[in-house]
mmCIF file with all atom_site columns, C-alpha atoms in Angstrom:
data_model
loop_
_atom_site.group_PDB
_atom_site.id
_atom_site.type_symbol
_atom_site.label_atom_id
_atom_site.label_alt_id
_atom_site.label_comp_id
_atom_site.label_asym_id
_atom_site.label_entity_id
_atom_site.label_seq_id
_atom_site.pdbx_PDB_ins_code
_atom_site.Cartn_x
_atom_site.Cartn_y
_atom_site.Cartn_z
_atom_site.occupancy
_atom_site.B_iso_or_equiv
_atom_site.pdbx_formal_charge
_atom_site.auth_seq_id
_atom_site.auth_comp_id
_atom_site.auth_asym_id
_atom_site.auth_atom_id
_atom_site.pdbx_PDB_model_num
ATOM 1   C CA . MET A 1 1   ? 27.111 88.989  72.729 1.00 0.00 ? 11  MET A CA 1
ATOM 2   C CA . LYS A 1 2   ? 26.051 85.376  73.084 1.00 0.00 ? 12  LYS A CA 1
ATOM 3   C CA . ILE A 1 3   ? 24.844 85.489  69.485 1.00 0.00 ? 13  ILE A CA 1
ATOM 4   C CA . ALA A 1 4   ? 28.203 86.933  68.352 1.00 0.00 ? 14  ALA A CA 1
ATOM 5   C CA . ALA A 1 5   ? 29.980 84.102  70.178 1.00 0.00 ? 15  ALA A CA 1
ATOM 6   C CA . LEU A 1 6   ? 27.689 81.570  68.498 1.00 0.00 ? 16  LEU A CA 1
ATOM 7   C CA . VAL A 1 7   ? 28.371 83.107  65.059 1.00 0.00 ? 17  VAL A CA 1
ATOM 8   C CA . ALA A 1 8   ? 32.123 82.877  65.811 1.00 0.00 ? 18  ALA A CA 1
ATOM 9   C CA . GLU A 1 9   ? 31.775 79.088  65.952 1.00 0.00 ? 19  GLU A CA 1
ATOM 10  C CA . ARG A 1 10  ? 31.347 79.141  62.139 1.00 0.00 ? 20  ARG A CA 1
ATOM 11  C CA . SER A 1 11  ? 34.820 80.659  61.725 1.00 0.00 ? 21  SER A CA 1
ATOM 12  C CA . THR A 1 12  ? 37.298 78.728  59.616 1.00 0.00 ? 22  THR A CA 1
ATOM 13  C CA . CYS A 1 13  ? 40.324 80.716  60.801 1.00 0.00 ? 23  CYS A CA 1
ATOM 14  C CA . LEU A 1 14  ? 43.082 78.634  62.362 1.00 0.00 ? 24  LEU A CA 1
ATOM 15  C CA . ARG A 1 15  ? 44.244 81.430  64.696 1.00 0.00 ? 25  ARG A CA 1
ATOM 16  C CA . ARG A 1 16  ? 41.184 83.125  66.147 1.00 0.00 ? 26  ARG A CA 1
ATOM 17  C CA . HIS A 1 17  ? 37.427 82.641  65.921 1.00 0.00 ? 27  HIS A CA 1
ATOM 18  C CA . VAL A 1 18  ? 35.594 85.961  65.672 1.00 0.00 ? 28  VAL A CA 1
ATOM 19  C CA . GLY A 1 19  ? 31.886 86.624  65.335 1.00 0.00 ? 29  GLY A CA 1
ATOM 20  C CA . ALA A 1 20  ? 30.084 89.888  64.705 1.00 0.00 ? 30  ALA A CA 1
ATOM 21  C CA . LEU A 1 21  ? 26.595 91.183  64.244 1.00 0.00 ? 31  LEU A CA 1
ATOM 22  C CA . LEU A 1 22  ? 25.125 94.513  63.295 1.00 0.00 ? 32  LEU A CA 1
ATOM 23  C CA . VAL A 1 23  ? 21.964 95.642  65.049 1.00 0.00 ? 33  VAL A CA 1
ATOM 24  C CA . ASN A 1 24  ? 19.708 98.495  64.033 1.00 0.00 ? 34  ASN A CA 1
ATOM 25  C CA . ASP A 1 25  ? 16.539 99.435  65.925 1.00 0.00 ? 35  ASP A CA 1
ATOM 26  C CA . LYS A 1 26  ? 17.034 96.389  68.204 1.00 0.00 ? 36  LYS A CA 1
ATOM 27  C CA . ARG A 1 27  ? 16.977 94.072  65.170 1.00 0.00 ? 37  ARG A CA 1
ATOM 28  C CA . ILE A 1 28  ? 19.866 91.988  63.833 1.00 0.00 ? 38  ILE A CA 1
ATOM 29  C CA . ILE A 1 29  ? 20.498 93.181  60.276 1.00 0.00 ? 39  ILE A CA 1
ATOM 30  C CA . ALA A 1 30  ? 23.623 91.124  59.488 1.00 0.00 ? 40  ALA A CA 1
ATOM 31  C CA . THR A 1 31  ? 26.082 88.648  60.928 1.00 0.00 ? 41  THR A CA 1
ATOM 32  C CA . GLY A 1 32  ? 29.636 87.763  60.025 1.00 0.00 ? 42  GLY A CA 1
ATOM 33  C CA . TYR A 1 33  ? 32.490 85.513  61.020 1.00 0.00 ? 43  TYR A CA 1
ATOM 34  C CA . ASN A 1 34  ? 36.099 85.412  59.904 1.00 0.00 ? 44  ASN A CA 1
ATOM 35  C CA . GLY A 1 35  ? 36.796 83.117  56.993 1.00 0.00 ? 45  GLY A CA 1
ATOM 36  C CA . ALA A 1 36  ? 37.626 82.842  53.296 1.00 0.00 ? 46  ALA A CA 1
ATOM 37  C CA . PRO A 1 37  ? 35.495 84.558  50.636 1.00 0.00 ? 47  PRO A CA 1
ATOM 38  C CA . SER A 1 38  ? 32.445 82.650  49.420 1.00 0.00 ? 48  SER A CA 1
ATOM 39  C CA . GLY A 1 39  ? 33.291 79.712  47.194 1.00 0.00 ? 49  GLY A CA 1
ATOM 40  C CA . LEU A 1 40  ? 36.998 79.651  48.048 1.00 0.00 ? 50  LEU A CA 1
ATOM 41  C CA . LYS A 1 41  ? 38.826 77.040  50.074 1.00 0.00 ? 51  LYS A CA 1
ATOM 42  C CA . HIS A 1 42  ? 39.028 77.780  53.780 1.00 0.00 ? 52  HIS A CA 1
ATOM 43  C CA . CYS A 1 43  ? 42.193 78.005  55.849 1.00 0.00 ? 53  CYS A CA 1
ATOM 44  C CA . THR A 1 44  ? 41.166 74.740  57.502 1.00 0.00 ? 54  THR A CA 1
ATOM 45  C CA . GLU A 1 45  ? 41.729 73.164  54.042 1.00 0.00 ? 55  GLU A CA 1
ATOM 46  C CA . VAL A 1 46  ? 44.774 75.040  52.723 1.00 0.00 ? 56  VAL A CA 1
ATOM 47  C CA . GLY A 1 47  ? 46.536 76.218  55.863 1.00 0.00 ? 57  GLY A CA 1
ATOM 48  C CA . CYS A 1 48  ? 47.435 79.659  57.125 1.00 0.00 ? 58  CYS A CA 1
ATOM 49  C CA . LEU A 1 49  ? 50.129 81.660  55.329 1.00 0.00 ? 59  LEU A CA 1
ATOM 50  C CA . ARG A 1 50  ? 50.474 84.077  58.266 1.00 0.00 ? 60  ARG A CA 1
ATOM 51  C CA . GLU A 1 51  ? 51.061 81.125  60.575 1.00 0.00 ? 61  GLU A CA 1
ATOM 52  C CA . LYS A 1 52  ? 53.642 79.630  58.197 1.00 0.00 ? 62  LYS A CA 1
ATOM 53  C CA . LEU A 1 53  ? 55.490 82.974  58.069 1.00 0.00 ? 63  LEU A CA 1
ATOM 54  C CA . ASN A 1 54  ? 55.221 83.490  61.867 1.00 0.00 ? 64  ASN A CA 1
ATOM 55  C CA . VAL A 1 55  ? 53.394 86.813  61.434 1.00 0.00 ? 65  VAL A CA 1
ATOM 56  C CA . PRO A 1 56  ? 52.338 88.184  64.832 1.00 0.00 ? 66  PRO A CA 1
ATOM 57  C CA . SER A 1 57  ? 48.680 88.805  65.579 1.00 0.00 ? 67  SER A CA 1
ATOM 58  C CA . GLY A 1 58  ? 47.521 92.212  64.416 1.00 0.00 ? 68  GLY A CA 1
ATOM 59  C CA . GLU A 1 59  ? 50.088 92.509  61.611 1.00 0.00 ? 69  GLU A CA 1
ATOM 60  C CA . ARG A 1 60  ? 50.163 91.931  57.835 1.00 0.00 ? 70  ARG A CA 1
ATOM 61  C CA . HIS A 1 61  ? 46.414 91.440  57.359 1.00 0.00 ? 71  HIS A CA 1
ATOM 62  C CA . GLU A 1 62  ? 46.903 91.502  53.588 1.00 0.00 ? 72  GLU A CA 1
ATOM 63  C CA . LEU A 1 63  ? 48.531 88.046  53.738 1.00 0.00 ? 73  LEU A CA 1
ATOM 64  C CA . CYS A 1 64  ? 45.363 86.439  55.094 1.00 0.00 ? 74  CYS A CA 1
ATOM 65  C CA . ARG A 1 65  ? 42.973 84.828  52.633 1.00 0.00 ? 75  ARG A CA 1
ATOM 66  C CA . GLY A 1 66  ? 40.067 85.416  54.996 1.00 0.00 ? 76  GLY A CA 1
ATOM 67  C CA . LEU A 1 67  ? 37.857 88.387  55.697 1.00 0.00 ? 77  LEU A CA 1
ATOM 68  C CA . HIS A 1 68  ? 37.233 89.604  59.211 1.00 0.00 ? 78  HIS A CA 1
ATOM 69  C CA . ALA A 1 69  ? 33.884 89.092  60.910 1.00 0.00 ? 79  ALA A CA 1
ATOM 70  C CA . GLU A 1 70  ? 33.109 92.819  60.875 1.00 0.00 ? 80  GLU A CA 1
ATOM 71  C CA . GLN A 1 71  ? 33.887 93.015  57.157 1.00 0.00 ? 81  GLN A CA 1
ATOM 72  C CA . ASN A 1 72  ? 31.612 90.076  56.422 1.00 0.00 ? 82  ASN A CA 1
ATOM 73  C CA . ALA A 1 73  ? 28.785 91.623  58.464 1.00 0.00 ? 83  ALA A CA 1
ATOM 74  C CA . ILE A 1 74  ? 29.067 94.924  56.559 1.00 0.00 ? 84  ILE A CA 1
ATOM 75  C CA . ILE A 1 75  ? 29.194 93.074  53.227 1.00 0.00 ? 85  ILE A CA 1
ATOM 76  C CA . GLN A 1 76  ? 26.176 90.952  54.164 1.00 0.00 ? 86  GLN A CA 1
ATOM 77  C CA . ALA A 1 77  ? 24.234 94.096  55.078 1.00 0.00 ? 87  ALA A CA 1
ATOM 78  C CA . ALA A 1 78  ? 25.134 95.609  51.690 1.00 0.00 ? 88  ALA A CA 1
ATOM 79  C CA . VAL A 1 79  ? 24.170 92.485  49.737 1.00 0.00 ? 89  VAL A CA 1
ATOM 80  C CA . TYR A 1 80  ? 20.742 92.378  51.399 1.00 0.00 ? 90  TYR A CA 1
ATOM 81  C CA . GLY A 1 81  ? 20.154 96.145  51.321 1.00 0.00 ? 91  GLY A CA 1
ATOM 82  C CA . GLN A 1 82  ? 20.310 96.782  55.056 1.00 0.00 ? 92  GLN A CA 1
ATOM 83  C CA . ASP A 1 83  ? 21.166 100.303 56.199 1.00 0.00 ? 93  ASP A CA 1
ATOM 84  C CA . THR A 1 84  ? 24.133 100.272 58.598 1.00 0.00 ? 94  THR A CA 1
ATOM 85  C CA . ARG A 1 85  ? 23.937 103.944 59.582 1.00 0.00 ? 95  ARG A CA 1
ATOM 86  C CA . ASP A 1 86  ? 23.581 104.300 63.363 1.00 0.00 ? 96  ASP A CA 1
ATOM 87  C CA . ALA A 1 87  ? 23.916 100.525 63.810 1.00 0.00 ? 97  ALA A CA 1
ATOM 88  C CA . ILE A 1 88  ? 25.534 98.878  66.807 1.00 0.00 ? 98  ILE A CA 1
ATOM 89  C CA . LEU A 1 89  ? 28.288 96.320  66.253 1.00 0.00 ? 99  LEU A CA 1
ATOM 90  C CA . TYR A 1 90  ? 28.476 93.397  68.662 1.00 0.00 ? 100 TYR A CA 1
ATOM 91  C CA . CYS A 1 91  ? 31.765 91.585  68.194 1.00 0.00 ? 101 CYS A CA 1
ATOM 92  C CA . THR A 1 92  ? 33.726 88.996  70.113 1.00 0.00 ? 102 THR A CA 1
ATOM 93  C CA . HIS A 1 93  ? 36.908 91.081  69.671 1.00 0.00 ? 103 HIS A CA 1
ATOM 94  C CA . LYS A 1 94  ? 37.954 94.712  69.237 1.00 0.00 ? 104 LYS A CA 1
ATOM 95  C CA . PRO A 1 95  ? 38.100 95.718  65.547 1.00 0.00 ? 105 PRO A CA 1
ATOM 96  C CA . CYS A 1 96  ? 41.439 96.021  63.766 1.00 0.00 ? 106 CYS A CA 1
ATOM 97  C CA . LEU A 1 97  ? 42.431 99.133  61.815 1.00 0.00 ? 107 LEU A CA 1
ATOM 98  C CA . LEU A 1 98  ? 40.945 97.881  58.527 1.00 0.00 ? 108 LEU A CA 1
ATOM 99  C CA . CYS A 1 99  ? 37.632 97.025  60.159 1.00 0.00 ? 109 CYS A CA 1
ATOM 100 C CA . ALA A 1 100 ? 37.586 100.271 62.139 1.00 0.00 ? 110 ALA A CA 1
ATOM 101 C CA . LYS A 1 101 ? 37.818 102.272 58.908 1.00 0.00 ? 111 LYS A CA 1
ATOM 102 C CA . MET A 1 102 ? 35.005 100.241 57.355 1.00 0.00 ? 112 MET A CA 1
ATOM 103 C CA . LEU A 1 103 ? 32.808 100.643 60.440 1.00 0.00 ? 113 LEU A CA 1
ATOM 104 C CA . ILE A 1 104 ? 33.377 104.398 60.390 1.00 0.00 ? 114 ILE A CA 1
ATOM 105 C CA . ASN A 1 105 ? 32.354 104.671 56.725 1.00 0.00 ? 115 ASN A CA 1
ATOM 106 C CA . ALA A 1 106 ? 29.399 102.315 57.269 1.00 0.00 ? 116 ALA A CA 1
ATOM 107 C CA . GLY A 1 107 ? 28.045 104.775 59.849 1.00 0.00 ? 117 GLY A CA 1
ATOM 108 C CA . VAL A 1 108 ? 28.196 102.427 62.823 1.00 0.00 ? 118 VAL A CA 1
ATOM 109 C CA . LYS A 1 109 ? 27.740 104.461 66.010 1.00 0.00 ? 119 LYS A CA 1
ATOM 110 C CA . ARG A 1 110 ? 28.683 102.012 68.764 1.00 0.00 ? 120 ARG A CA 1
ATOM 111 C CA . ALA A 1 111 ? 30.771 98.868  69.179 1.00 0.00 ? 121 ALA A CA 1
ATOM 112 C CA . VAL A 1 112 ? 30.213 96.404  71.999 1.00 0.00 ? 122 VAL A CA 1
ATOM 113 C CA . ILE A 1 113 ? 33.175 94.046  72.206 1.00 0.00 ? 123 ILE A CA 1
ATOM 114 C CA . GLY A 1 114 ? 34.012 90.997  74.230 1.00 0.00 ? 124 GLY A CA 1
ATOM 115 C CA . GLY A 1 115 ? 37.780 90.839  73.875 1.00 0.00 ? 125 GLY A CA 1
ATOM 116 C CA . ASP A 1 116 ? 40.800 92.909  73.007 1.00 0.00 ? 126 ASP A CA 1
ATOM 117 C CA . TYR A 1 117 ? 42.893 92.984  69.825 1.00 0.00 ? 127 TYR A CA 1
ATOM 118 C CA . PRO A 1 118 ? 46.448 94.354  69.508 1.00 0.00 ? 128 PRO A CA 1
ATOM 119 C CA . ASP A 1 119 ? 45.744 97.426  67.349 1.00 0.00 ? 129 ASP A CA 1
ATOM 120 C CA . PRO A 1 120 ? 45.963 100.763 69.215 1.00 0.00 ? 130 PRO A CA 1
ATOM 121 C CA . ILE A 1 121 ? 45.625 102.810 66.003 1.00 0.00 ? 131 ILE A CA 1
ATOM 122 C CA . ALA A 1 122 ? 42.181 101.302 65.420 1.00 0.00 ? 132 ALA A CA 1
ATOM 123 C CA . ALA A 1 123 ? 41.076 102.414 68.879 1.00 0.00 ? 133 ALA A CA 1
ATOM 124 C CA . ASP A 1 124 ? 42.336 105.941 68.169 1.00 0.00 ? 134 ASP A CA 1
ATOM 125 C CA . LEU A 1 125 ? 40.398 106.139 64.889 1.00 0.00 ? 135 LEU A CA 1
ATOM 126 C CA . LEU A 1 126 ? 37.186 104.847 66.452 1.00 0.00 ? 136 LEU A CA 1
ATOM 127 C CA . ARG A 1 127 ? 37.519 107.418 69.223 1.00 0.00 ? 137 ARG A CA 1
ATOM 128 C CA . GLU A 1 128 ? 38.217 110.214 66.743 1.00 0.00 ? 138 GLU A CA 1
ATOM 129 C CA . ALA A 1 129 ? 35.146 109.192 64.710 1.00 0.00 ? 139 ALA A CA 1
ATOM 130 C CA . GLY A 1 130 ? 32.984 109.357 67.825 1.00 0.00 ? 140 GLY A CA 1
ATOM 131 C CA . ILE A 1 131 ? 32.195 105.646 67.855 1.00 0.00 ? 141 ILE A CA 1
ATOM 132 C CA . GLU A 1 132 ? 31.602 104.536 71.423 1.00 0.00 ? 142 GLU A CA 1
ATOM 133 C CA . VAL A 1 133 ? 33.446 101.301 72.227 1.00 0.00 ? 143 VAL A CA 1
ATOM 134 C CA . VAL A 1 134 ? 32.251 99.317  75.234 1.00 0.00 ? 144 VAL A CA 1
ATOM 135 C CA . GLN A 1 135 ? 34.126 96.228  76.371 1.00 0.00 ? 145 GLN A CA 1
ATOM 136 C CA . ILE A 1 136 ? 31.892 93.929  78.390 1.00 0.00 ? 146 ILE A CA 1
ATOM 137 C CA . GLY A 1 137 ? 34.408 91.280  79.343 1.00 0.00 ? 147 GLY A CA 1
ATOM 138 C CA . ARG A 1 138 ? 36.643 88.751  77.724 1.00 0.00 ? 148 ARG A CA 1
ATOM 139 C CA . LEU A 1 139 ? 34.983 85.970  75.766 1.00 0.00 ? 149 LEU A CA 1
ATOM 140 C CA . SER A 1 140 ? 36.799 82.716  75.156 1.00 0.00 ? 150 SER A CA 1
ATOM 141 C CA . GLU A 1 141 ? 38.533 82.404  71.779 1.00 0.00 ? 151 GLU A CA 1
#
């Protein structure tokens, strides 16, 4: 979890810094943090549309120009040919609904999280998919 917190420091999100890593066979296979797609301007440069529109946390993800840390970790694993089946996610926060669906399809079997996120539907889907979620305490944001 300390590594996930360190990865979160790279975040360019103005609202929340999130870091994630995927581990398979006790080896880190990918990391991710929340921020704009590669080559695009970051929110630190152009501002946050969700902030400007007063969108509450956990809502209207499609308005954000950034990807979530979990999404970036899965994408990084794909780009470098790393198998995510049976991997463990370590993340500074609980996954949202979009990330939960991606984790399910990526074959992740367990999620170790440091903080909560306001998305009860995501928790229901993870439970239904049989993904064990373990919260080990609240990390600073």
